[in-house]
Coordinates of C-alpha atoms and ligand atoms in Angstrom, one line a residue:
M1 CA -74.0 26.5 -13.0
S2 CA -72.2 24.5 -10.2
E3 CA -73.2 21.1 -11.3
F4 CA -71.2 21.8 -14.5
R5 CA -68.1 22.8 -12.6
G6 CA -65.2 20.2 -12.6
L7 CA -66.4 18.1 -15.7
I8 CA -63.2 18.7 -17.5
M9 CA -59.9 17.7 -16.4
D10 CA -57.8 20.0 -14.5
F11 CA -54.6 19.5 -16.8
P12 CA -51.8 21.6 -15.9
L13 CA -50.1 23.3 -18.9
T14 CA -46.7 22.7 -18.1
L15 CA -43.6 22.0 -20.4
H16 CA -43.2 18.3 -19.1
H17 CA -46.0 17.7 -21.8
F18 CA -44.0 18.8 -24.7
L19 CA -40.6 17.2 -23.6
E20 CA -42.3 13.8 -22.8
R21 CA -44.4 13.8 -26.2
A22 CA -41.3 14.7 -28.2
G23 CA -39.3 11.9 -26.4
K24 CA -42.2 9.4 -27.0
Y25 CA -43.2 10.1 -30.6
F26 CA -40.3 11.8 -32.2
P27 CA -37.2 10.2 -31.0
K28 CA -35.6 9.5 -34.4
K29 CA -35.9 13.3 -35.3
E30 CA -32.6 15.3 -35.2
I31 CA -31.1 18.2 -33.3
V32 CA -28.1 19.6 -35.0
T33 CA -25.7 22.3 -33.7
R34 CA -22.7 24.0 -35.4
T35 CA -19.7 23.7 -33.1
R36 CA -16.0 24.7 -33.5
T37 CA -15.1 21.2 -34.4
G38 CA -17.8 20.7 -37.1
V39 CA -21.5 19.7 -36.7
H40 CA -22.8 18.1 -33.7
R41 CA -25.8 15.8 -34.3
Y42 CA -28.0 13.7 -32.2
T43 CA -31.5 12.7 -32.0
Y44 CA -34.7 13.7 -29.7
G45 CA -34.2 10.3 -28.2
D46 CA -30.5 11.2 -27.0
Y47 CA -31.9 14.7 -26.2
Y48 CA -34.7 13.3 -23.9
R49 CA -32.3 11.0 -22.0
R50 CA -29.7 13.9 -21.4
V51 CA -32.6 16.5 -20.3
H52 CA -33.6 13.7 -17.7
Q53 CA -30.0 13.3 -16.7
L54 CA -29.6 17.1 -16.3
A55 CA -32.6 17.2 -13.9
H56 CA -30.8 14.5 -11.7
A57 CA -27.8 16.8 -12.0
L58 CA -29.7 19.9 -10.7
K59 CA -30.7 17.9 -7.7
K60 CA -27.1 16.7 -7.2
I61 CA -25.7 20.1 -7.2
G62 CA -28.5 21.5 -4.7
V63 CA -30.8 23.4 -7.0
E64 CA -34.2 23.7 -5.2
P65 CA -37.5 24.2 -6.9
G66 CA -38.0 27.9 -7.8
D67 CA -34.3 28.6 -7.8
R68 CA -32.9 30.5 -10.7
V69 CA -30.5 28.7 -13.1
G70 CA -28.7 31.3 -15.3
T71 CA -27.4 30.4 -18.5
L72 CA -24.9 32.3 -20.5
A73 CA -24.7 30.6 -23.8
W74 CA -25.0 30.5 -27.5
N75 CA -27.8 28.6 -29.3
T76 CA -26.7 25.1 -28.7
Y77 CA -28.0 21.6 -28.1
R78 CA -26.7 22.0 -24.3
H79 CA -28.5 25.2 -24.0
L80 CA -31.6 23.6 -25.4
E81 CA -31.3 20.7 -22.7
I82 CA -31.2 23.3 -19.9
Y83 CA -34.2 25.1 -21.6
F84 CA -36.6 22.1 -20.6
A85 CA -34.4 20.5 -17.7
A86 CA -34.5 23.6 -15.5
P87 CA -38.4 24.3 -15.9
C88 CA -39.4 20.7 -15.8
Y89 CA -37.4 20.2 -12.7
G90 CA -39.4 23.1 -11.2
A91 CA -36.5 25.5 -11.3
V92 CA -36.4 28.8 -13.3
L93 CA -34.3 29.2 -16.7
H94 CA -32.8 32.5 -16.6
T95 CA -31.2 33.3 -19.9
L96 CA -28.5 36.0 -19.8
N97 CA -27.9 38.3 -22.4
L98 CA -24.0 37.9 -23.4
R99 CA -24.1 41.2 -25.2
L100 CA -25.0 43.4 -22.3
P101 CA -22.5 45.7 -20.6
L102 CA -20.8 44.0 -17.7
D103 CA -22.3 46.1 -15.0
Q104 CA -25.8 45.2 -16.3
L105 CA -24.9 41.6 -16.5
T106 CA -23.8 41.7 -12.9
Y107 CA -26.9 43.5 -11.9
I108 CA -29.1 41.0 -13.5
I109 CA -27.5 37.9 -12.1
N110 CA -27.6 39.6 -8.7
H111 CA -31.2 40.8 -9.0
A112 CA -32.4 37.4 -10.2
E113 CA -30.3 35.7 -7.4
D114 CA -29.1 33.1 -9.9
K115 CA -27.8 30.0 -7.9
V116 CA -26.1 28.4 -10.6
V117 CA -24.7 29.6 -13.9
F118 CA -24.3 27.3 -17.0
V119 CA -21.8 29.1 -19.2
D120 CA -20.2 28.2 -22.6
A121 CA -16.5 28.0 -22.1
S122 CA -16.1 30.5 -25.0
L123 CA -17.9 33.1 -22.8
L124 CA -16.1 32.3 -19.5
Q125 CA -14.1 35.5 -19.4
L126 CA -17.2 37.6 -19.3
L127 CA -18.1 35.9 -15.9
E128 CA -14.4 35.9 -14.9
R129 CA -14.4 39.6 -15.0
I130 CA -17.6 40.2 -12.8
K131 CA -17.0 37.1 -10.5
D132 CA -16.2 39.2 -7.4
H133 CA -19.4 41.0 -7.5
L134 CA -21.6 38.1 -7.8
H135 CA -23.3 37.6 -4.6
S136 CA -25.7 34.6 -5.2
V137 CA -24.0 32.2 -7.5
R138 CA -22.9 28.9 -5.6
L139 CA -21.7 27.0 -8.7
F140 CA -20.5 27.5 -12.3
V141 CA -21.3 24.8 -14.8
V142 CA -19.0 25.0 -17.9
M143 CA -20.2 23.7 -21.2
N144 CA -17.0 23.1 -23.3
D145 CA -17.3 24.2 -26.6
V146 CA -13.7 25.2 -27.3
G147 CA -11.5 22.1 -26.6
E148 CA -9.3 23.1 -23.8
Y149 CA -10.3 25.7 -21.1
Q150 CA -9.0 27.0 -17.9
T151 CA -10.8 29.4 -15.7
S152 CA -10.5 31.4 -12.5
L153 CA -14.2 30.9 -11.6
S154 CA -14.7 28.9 -8.6
P155 CA -16.4 26.4 -7.7
V156 CA -16.8 25.0 -11.4
V157 CA -17.8 21.6 -12.7
D158 CA -17.8 20.5 -16.4
Y159 CA -21.2 20.0 -17.8
E160 CA -20.3 16.6 -19.2
D161 CA -18.6 15.2 -16.1
L162 CA -21.8 16.3 -14.2
L163 CA -24.0 14.3 -16.5
A164 CA -21.8 11.3 -16.6
S165 CA -21.9 11.1 -12.6
V166 CA -25.9 11.0 -12.3
P167 CA -28.2 8.1 -12.5
Q168 CA -29.4 7.0 -16.2
E169 CA -33.0 6.4 -15.3
P170 CA -35.6 9.0 -16.1
Y171 CA -36.0 11.6 -13.6
P172 CA -39.4 11.5 -11.6
W173 CA -40.6 14.9 -12.6
P174 CA -42.6 17.1 -9.8
E175 CA -46.2 17.9 -10.4
L176 CA -46.1 21.6 -11.0
S177 CA -48.7 24.3 -11.2
E178 CA -49.0 25.6 -14.6
W179 CA -48.6 29.0 -13.0
A180 CA -45.2 28.2 -11.7
A181 CA -42.4 30.3 -13.0
A182 CA -40.6 28.4 -16.0
G183 CA -38.1 31.1 -17.2
M184 CA -37.2 34.5 -16.9
C185 CA -35.4 37.3 -19.2
Y186 CA -34.4 40.8 -18.6
T187 CA -35.4 43.5 -21.1
S188 CA -32.5 45.0 -22.9
G189 CA -34.4 48.0 -24.4
T190 CA -34.6 50.2 -21.2
T191 CA -32.9 53.0 -19.8
G192 CA -31.6 52.6 -16.3
N193 CA -31.4 49.0 -15.0
P194 CA -33.0 46.0 -16.9
K195 CA -36.2 44.8 -16.0
G196 CA -37.1 41.1 -15.1
V197 CA -40.0 39.4 -16.9
V198 CA -41.1 36.1 -15.5
Y199 CA -42.7 33.4 -17.8
S200 CA -44.9 30.7 -16.4
H201 CA -45.2 27.3 -17.9
R202 CA -48.8 28.2 -18.8
A203 CA -47.6 31.3 -20.8
I204 CA -45.0 29.4 -22.6
F205 CA -47.4 26.4 -23.3
L206 CA -50.0 28.8 -24.9
H207 CA -47.5 30.9 -26.8
S208 CA -46.1 27.8 -28.4
F209 CA -49.6 27.0 -29.7
A210 CA -49.6 30.5 -31.0
V211 CA -46.1 29.9 -32.9
A212 CA -47.5 26.7 -34.4
M213 CA -50.7 27.8 -35.5
A214 CA -51.2 27.3 -39.3
G215 CA -51.7 30.7 -41.3
G216 CA -49.0 32.3 -38.9
I217 CA -45.7 30.9 -38.3
G218 CA -47.2 27.6 -38.5
V219 CA -44.2 25.7 -36.9
N220 CA -44.9 22.0 -37.5
E221 CA -43.3 18.5 -37.5
R222 CA -42.0 18.9 -41.0
D223 CA -40.2 22.1 -40.4
V224 CA -36.4 22.2 -40.0
V225 CA -36.3 25.2 -37.6
L226 CA -33.1 27.4 -37.3
P227 CA -33.5 29.8 -34.5
I228 CA -30.7 32.5 -35.2
V229 CA -32.3 35.1 -32.8
P230 CA -30.4 34.3 -29.6
M231 CA -32.0 31.8 -27.0
F232 CA -31.1 34.7 -24.3
H233 CA -33.4 37.2 -26.5
A234 CA -37.0 36.8 -25.5
N235 CA -36.8 32.8 -25.6
A236 CA -35.4 33.0 -29.2
W237 CA -38.9 34.1 -29.9
G238 CA -40.3 31.0 -28.5
L239 CA -39.0 28.8 -31.5
P240 CA -37.3 26.1 -29.4
F241 CA -40.3 25.5 -27.2
A242 CA -42.5 25.4 -30.2
A243 CA -40.0 23.3 -32.2
V244 CA -39.9 20.6 -29.3
M245 CA -43.7 20.8 -28.9
V246 CA -44.2 19.5 -32.5
G247 CA -41.1 17.4 -33.0
A248 CA -39.4 19.5 -35.8
K249 CA -35.8 19.1 -36.5
I250 CA -33.8 21.8 -34.8
V251 CA -30.7 23.4 -36.2
N252 CA -28.5 25.4 -33.9
P253 CA -25.8 27.9 -35.2
G254 CA -24.0 28.2 -32.1
P255 CA -21.7 31.4 -32.2
F256 CA -21.7 31.3 -36.1
L257 CA -23.9 34.1 -37.0
Q258 CA -22.1 35.6 -39.9
P259 CA -24.2 35.8 -43.0
R260 CA -22.1 33.3 -44.8
D261 CA -22.1 30.9 -41.9
L262 CA -25.9 31.0 -41.8
C263 CA -26.4 30.7 -45.6
Q264 CA -24.4 27.7 -45.5
L265 CA -26.2 26.0 -42.6
I266 CA -29.6 26.8 -44.2
Q267 CA -28.4 25.0 -47.4
D268 CA -26.7 22.1 -45.8
E269 CA -29.4 21.3 -43.3
R270 CA -32.3 22.2 -45.8
V271 CA -33.7 24.7 -43.2
T272 CA -37.4 25.4 -43.7
M273 CA -38.1 28.1 -41.2
T274 CA -36.0 30.7 -39.2
G275 CA -36.3 33.9 -37.4
A276 CA -33.8 36.7 -37.1
V277 CA -33.9 40.5 -36.8
P278 CA -33.6 42.8 -40.0
T279 CA -29.7 43.4 -39.6
I280 CA -29.0 39.6 -40.2
W281 CA -31.2 39.8 -43.3
I282 CA -29.5 42.8 -44.7
G283 CA -26.3 41.2 -44.2
I284 CA -27.6 38.0 -46.0
Y285 CA -29.0 40.1 -49.0
N286 CA -25.6 41.7 -49.5
L287 CA -23.9 38.4 -49.5
L288 CA -26.5 36.6 -51.9
K289 CA -25.8 39.6 -54.3
Q290 CA -22.1 38.3 -54.5
E291 CA -22.2 34.6 -53.6
K292 CA -24.5 31.8 -54.6
F293 CA -26.5 29.5 -52.0
D294 CA -29.2 27.4 -52.4
L295 CA -31.8 28.7 -50.1
S296 CA -34.7 27.1 -51.7
S297 CA -35.6 24.9 -48.7
L298 CA -36.9 28.1 -46.9
R299 CA -40.5 28.3 -46.6
L300 CA -40.8 31.3 -44.1
V301 CA -38.5 33.7 -42.4
V302 CA -39.9 35.5 -39.1
V303 CA -38.4 39.0 -39.0
G304 CA -38.8 41.5 -36.1
G305 CA -37.0 43.1 -33.1
S306 CA -37.0 46.2 -35.1
A307 CA -38.8 47.3 -38.4
M308 CA -38.0 45.2 -41.5
P309 CA -37.8 47.8 -44.5
R310 CA -40.3 47.0 -46.9
Q311 CA -38.1 47.2 -50.0
L312 CA -36.2 44.3 -48.5
I313 CA -39.3 42.0 -48.0
E314 CA -40.2 42.8 -51.4
A315 CA -36.7 42.1 -52.9
F316 CA -36.1 38.8 -50.9
E317 CA -39.5 37.6 -52.4
K318 CA -39.0 38.8 -56.0
E319 CA -35.3 38.0 -56.3
Y320 CA -34.9 34.8 -54.2
G321 CA -38.4 33.5 -53.6
I322 CA -38.0 33.9 -49.8
Y323 CA -41.2 34.8 -47.8
F324 CA -40.8 37.0 -44.8
L325 CA -43.3 37.3 -42.0
H326 CA -42.8 40.6 -40.3
A327 CA -43.8 40.3 -36.4
W328 CA -43.9 42.5 -33.5
G329 CA -43.1 41.5 -29.8
M330 CA -41.3 42.3 -26.8
T331 CA -39.4 40.4 -23.9
E332 CA -42.8 41.3 -21.9
T333 CA -44.8 39.5 -24.4
T334 CA -42.9 36.3 -24.4
P335 CA -42.5 37.6 -27.1
L336 CA -45.0 36.9 -29.9
G337 CA -47.7 39.9 -30.2
T338 CA -48.6 40.8 -33.6
M339 CA -48.0 39.4 -37.1
A340 CA -48.4 41.0 -40.6
I341 CA -50.4 38.2 -42.0
P342 CA -52.3 39.5 -45.1
K343 CA -55.9 38.4 -45.3
S344 CA -57.0 36.1 -48.1
Y345 CA -58.9 39.0 -50.0
M346 CA -55.9 40.9 -50.1
D347 CA -54.1 38.4 -52.7
G348 CA -55.7 40.3 -55.3
W349 CA -54.5 43.8 -54.2
P350 CA -51.7 45.6 -56.2
D351 CA -48.2 44.9 -55.2
E352 CA -47.7 48.4 -53.8
Q353 CA -50.7 47.9 -51.3
R354 CA -49.9 44.3 -50.5
Y355 CA -46.3 45.0 -49.6
E356 CA -47.3 47.9 -47.6
V357 CA -49.5 45.6 -45.4
R358 CA -46.7 43.1 -45.3
A359 CA -44.2 45.8 -44.0
K360 CA -46.4 46.6 -41.1
Q361 CA -46.3 45.1 -37.8
G362 CA -49.7 43.3 -38.2
I363 CA -52.6 42.1 -36.4
P364 CA -52.5 40.4 -32.9
A365 CA -51.8 36.7 -32.5
V366 CA -54.7 34.7 -31.3
G367 CA -54.7 35.1 -27.5
V368 CA -53.3 38.5 -27.6
E369 CA -55.4 41.8 -27.4
I370 CA -54.4 45.2 -28.4
R371 CA -55.5 48.8 -28.4
A372 CA -53.9 52.2 -28.7
V373 CA -54.6 55.3 -26.8
D374 CA -53.8 59.0 -27.1
A375 CA -52.4 61.2 -24.4
E376 CA -55.7 61.6 -22.8
G377 CA -56.0 57.6 -22.4
K378 CA -58.7 57.6 -25.2
E379 CA -58.6 54.8 -27.8
I380 CA -57.5 56.1 -31.2
P381 CA -59.6 55.4 -34.6
W382 CA -58.5 52.8 -37.0
D383 CA -57.6 55.4 -39.7
G384 CA -54.0 54.5 -40.2
K385 CA -53.1 58.2 -39.2
T386 CA -53.7 58.8 -35.7
M387 CA -51.0 58.0 -33.3
G388 CA -51.4 56.2 -29.8
E389 CA -49.4 54.2 -27.5
L390 CA -50.0 50.5 -28.1
Q391 CA -51.2 48.7 -25.1
V392 CA -51.4 44.8 -24.9
R393 CA -53.2 42.0 -22.8
G394 CA -53.2 38.3 -23.0
P395 CA -52.3 35.0 -21.4
W396 CA -48.4 35.4 -22.2
V397 CA -48.2 38.9 -21.4
T398 CA -46.3 40.0 -18.3
S399 CA -48.3 41.2 -15.3
G400 CA -45.5 42.9 -13.2
Y401 CA -41.6 43.0 -13.5
Y402 CA -39.8 41.0 -11.0
N403 CA -39.2 42.6 -7.8
D404 CA -39.3 46.1 -9.6
P405 CA -41.2 49.4 -8.4
R406 CA -41.2 50.2 -12.1
T407 CA -44.1 47.8 -12.4
A408 CA -46.6 50.6 -11.2
E409 CA -46.1 52.9 -14.2
A410 CA -46.2 49.9 -16.8
F411 CA -49.9 49.3 -16.6
M412 CA -53.1 50.9 -17.1
D413 CA -56.4 49.1 -16.2
G414 CA -55.0 45.8 -16.8
W415 CA -53.3 46.6 -20.0
F416 CA -49.5 46.5 -20.4
K417 CA -48.1 49.9 -21.8
T418 CA -45.7 48.8 -24.4
G419 CA -44.1 52.1 -24.9
D420 CA -44.5 51.8 -28.5
V421 CA -46.4 54.5 -30.6
V422 CA -48.5 53.0 -33.5
T423 CA -51.1 53.8 -36.0
I424 CA -53.9 51.2 -36.6
D425 CA -55.2 51.1 -40.2
P426 CA -58.9 50.2 -41.0
E427 CA -57.9 46.6 -41.5
G428 CA -56.5 46.5 -37.8
Y429 CA -52.9 46.4 -38.9
I430 CA -50.7 48.2 -36.5
Q431 CA -47.6 50.1 -37.6
I432 CA -45.0 51.1 -35.1
V433 CA -44.1 54.9 -35.9
D434 CA -41.9 55.5 -32.7
R435 CA -41.2 54.8 -29.1
V436 CA -43.1 57.0 -26.7
K437 CA -39.9 58.4 -25.4
D438 CA -38.7 59.5 -28.7
L439 CA -41.8 61.2 -29.8
V440 CA -41.5 65.0 -30.5
K441 CA -44.5 66.3 -28.5
S442 CA -45.0 69.7 -29.8
G443 CA -47.8 71.7 -28.2
G444 CA -49.4 68.6 -27.1
E445 CA -49.4 67.2 -30.6
W446 CA -47.1 64.2 -31.5
I447 CA -44.4 64.1 -34.3
S448 CA -42.9 60.8 -35.3
S449 CA -39.0 61.2 -34.9
V450 CA -39.0 57.7 -37.1
D451 CA -41.1 59.2 -40.0
L452 CA -38.9 62.3 -40.2
E453 CA -35.5 60.5 -40.0
N454 CA -36.8 57.9 -42.6
A455 CA -37.5 60.5 -45.1
I456 CA -34.1 62.5 -44.3
M457 CA -32.1 59.2 -45.1
V458 CA -33.6 59.2 -48.4
H459 CA -31.8 62.3 -49.3
P460 CA -28.9 61.5 -51.7
K461 CA -26.6 63.5 -49.7
V462 CA -27.4 62.0 -46.3
L463 CA -25.7 58.9 -44.7
E464 CA -27.6 58.8 -41.4
A465 CA -29.9 61.0 -39.6
A466 CA -31.7 60.9 -36.1
V467 CA -34.4 63.2 -35.1
I468 CA -34.8 64.2 -31.4
A469 CA -37.0 66.4 -29.4
A470 CA -35.3 69.8 -28.5
P471 CA -36.8 72.0 -25.8
H472 CA -38.8 75.0 -26.9
P473 CA -40.4 77.8 -24.6
K474 CA -43.6 77.9 -26.6
W475 CA -44.3 74.3 -28.0
Q476 CA -42.4 72.5 -25.2
E477 CA -40.5 70.4 -27.7
R478 CA -39.7 70.7 -31.7
P479 CA -38.1 68.4 -33.7
L480 CA -34.2 68.9 -34.3
A481 CA -32.6 66.8 -37.1
V482 CA -29.1 65.5 -36.6
V483 CA -27.8 64.7 -39.9
V484 CA -24.3 62.6 -40.9
P485 CA -23.6 63.7 -44.5
K486 CA -22.1 61.3 -47.0
P487 CA -18.2 62.1 -46.9
E488 CA -18.3 63.7 -50.4
Y489 CA -21.2 66.1 -49.5
K490 CA -19.6 67.0 -46.2
D491 CA -19.0 70.6 -47.2
S492 CA -21.8 71.2 -49.7
I493 CA -24.9 70.0 -47.8
T494 CA -27.2 72.7 -46.4
K495 CA -29.7 72.7 -43.8
E496 CA -32.3 74.5 -46.4
E497 CA -32.1 71.7 -48.8
I498 CA -33.0 69.2 -46.1
I499 CA -36.0 71.2 -44.8
E500 CA -37.1 71.6 -48.6
F501 CA -36.8 67.9 -49.2
L502 CA -39.1 67.2 -46.4
A503 CA -41.6 70.0 -47.2
G504 CA -43.4 68.2 -49.9
R505 CA -44.0 65.1 -47.5
F506 CA -45.0 66.5 -44.2
A507 CA -47.2 69.0 -42.7
K508 CA -45.4 72.3 -42.1
W509 CA -45.6 71.9 -38.3
W510 CA -43.8 68.6 -38.6
L511 CA -40.7 70.1 -40.1
P512 CA -37.7 70.2 -38.1
D513 CA -36.8 73.7 -36.5
D514 CA -33.1 73.0 -37.1
V515 CA -30.7 70.6 -38.9
V516 CA -27.2 70.1 -37.4
F517 CA -24.6 68.1 -39.1
V518 CA -22.2 65.7 -37.1
E519 CA -19.9 63.0 -38.0
E520 CA -21.5 60.1 -36.4
I521 CA -24.9 59.3 -34.7
P522 CA -24.2 57.4 -31.3
K523 CA -25.3 53.7 -31.4
T524 CA -26.4 51.3 -28.7
S525 CA -24.8 47.9 -28.4
V526 CA -27.1 46.4 -30.7
G527 CA -26.5 49.0 -33.4
K528 CA -29.8 51.2 -32.8
F529 CA -29.5 54.9 -32.5
D530 CA -28.7 55.8 -28.9
K531 CA -31.4 58.7 -28.8
K532 CA -30.7 58.9 -25.0
V533 CA -27.0 60.0 -25.6
L534 CA -28.1 62.5 -28.4
R535 CA -30.9 64.0 -26.2
D536 CA -28.2 64.8 -23.4
R537 CA -25.8 66.1 -25.8
F538 CA -28.5 68.7 -27.1
K539 CA -30.5 69.3 -24.0
D540 CA -29.5 72.8 -23.8
Y541 CA -29.5 73.4 -27.5
T542 CA -31.3 76.7 -28.6
L543 CA -33.4 76.2 -31.6
P544 CA -33.1 79.3 -34.0
T545 CA -37.0 79.7 -33.9
A546 CA -37.0 79.6 -30.1
V547 CA -35.0 82.8 -29.7
Ligands
AMP601 P1 -37.1 43.6 -26.8 O1 -37.8 43.5 -25.4 O2 -35.6 43.7 -26.7 O3 -37.4 42.3 -27.6 O4 -37.6 44.8 -27.7 C1 -38.9 45.1 -28.0 C2 -39.1 46.4 -28.7 O5 -38.5 46.0 -30.1 C3 -40.5 46.8 -29.0 O6 -41.2 47.4 -28.0 C4 -40.5 47.6 -30.2 O7 -40.0 48.9 -30.0 C5 -39.1 46.9 -31.1 N1 -39.7 46.0 -32.0 C6 -39.9 44.7 -31.9 N2 -40.4 44.2 -33.2 C7 -40.6 45.2 -33.9 C8 -40.8 45.3 -35.3 N3 -41.3 44.3 -36.1 N4 -40.7 46.6 -35.9 C9 -40.5 47.8 -35.2 N5 -40.2 47.5 -33.8 C10 -40.1 46.5 -33.1

């Protein structure tokens, strides 16, 4: 075999290739950003020059290879400049989630040891409030998106002043290994402190190919790409990298994320593909019921982050001709994992069945492998019923959290344990049924809290419902339903009618042992039910069947 070794070039899969290609072949293509003063437009040619200047600037301010460069910013052209300048320079782009509680933001900056932080002027106050607790930051670079600003941060430099002070010629990029860290992002969905995920150049490079692959998201040069999902949330699902790779026009929404702003931008810029969580689409759907926008340019919407309701996928398509691709992913998977792409022979299936497939989380992207295992670690059958924990592996899946002992419990035989519980149907499509920590484990059998609460929320007297595990002496855990009645039924709703409502749909042993009525379900900062708080509240609750 040895004589065959080395007969193909050892060409590192680094982001330089994307940037240089974009600058060389697509200099006329546009990058558009919505700003407080209107719309900022420039070309990839301008973009390319500024990314090179920014690399000179990183050198000037003392950033060393491997240093973490934090960004606290909306989706803008400047943020996109750092997206490429930092990794191509050899530093690590660390996107900071501006919606995190301040103690977590402090933890993340300190844990990653960010050396400089690039911050939008409109977000300065977040850093001002925690500045005394930041141990590693030597300089704040302010990106002025407000007109006039003042700050108590120190030392600071203005982004544009910095760029104006450096040489105009191209920066001589260092030769980097494809395994070099290009970016990092901390997970938001954890209990305890966030965990750091590090992306290599190679991971992002290969992930971008998956995002550009036909038959899936298929980002291509003809697209006008609008990343609504924030650039601080799992790399805006990889859209900025993939868009630059193919030379697509990019439209950045800045801080303007209300349904009306987004519809206007899609209409004005003739956006062809975009990505955002279901909440955004629920808002847009409601707006479209009242106001008219021309969204006919959209060829595809990627939706994920939480489950997209089937009814909404169907309604958008039938009423507005907008096609949704439901995808699943995590910060730990760069993030694309699976996509609900129907197979060609499903075209002839009845609507009911086709939309059922489209509302699942799908089959893995090329490059990603998945399996699901039961409590004993045995792979579950593809029967669409048995539940198991989803595990993944692939070239853009994390192999360990950054400096974090919690890495040890996150893997099994080289597979990353996602913490998501799924079923897999005979066609190979996964459906997320719960998070492992939210499952009710009754006598060793699993009950999906999500299935139960979704069913309860269909009851006409119910506004919201969450199902949690309550301690039980015999079965260890049993389901407890926590229900918010619609105000008009506050005094007339009963536990019995809820149980009866579920009885026809679920096996008897799935039915909640009790139903308690409350005024509100606690929510997390991103609006999901906060089951941790609920579990805490009901940790000493005695179920009626347990006495
Ligand atoms: P994050 O790392 O913040 O992107 O969160 C990842 C988690 O979001 C996953 O582990 C899932 O629990 C959830 N998630 C992502 N996409 C979907 C989806 N399409 N349907 C249901 N849950 C999802």
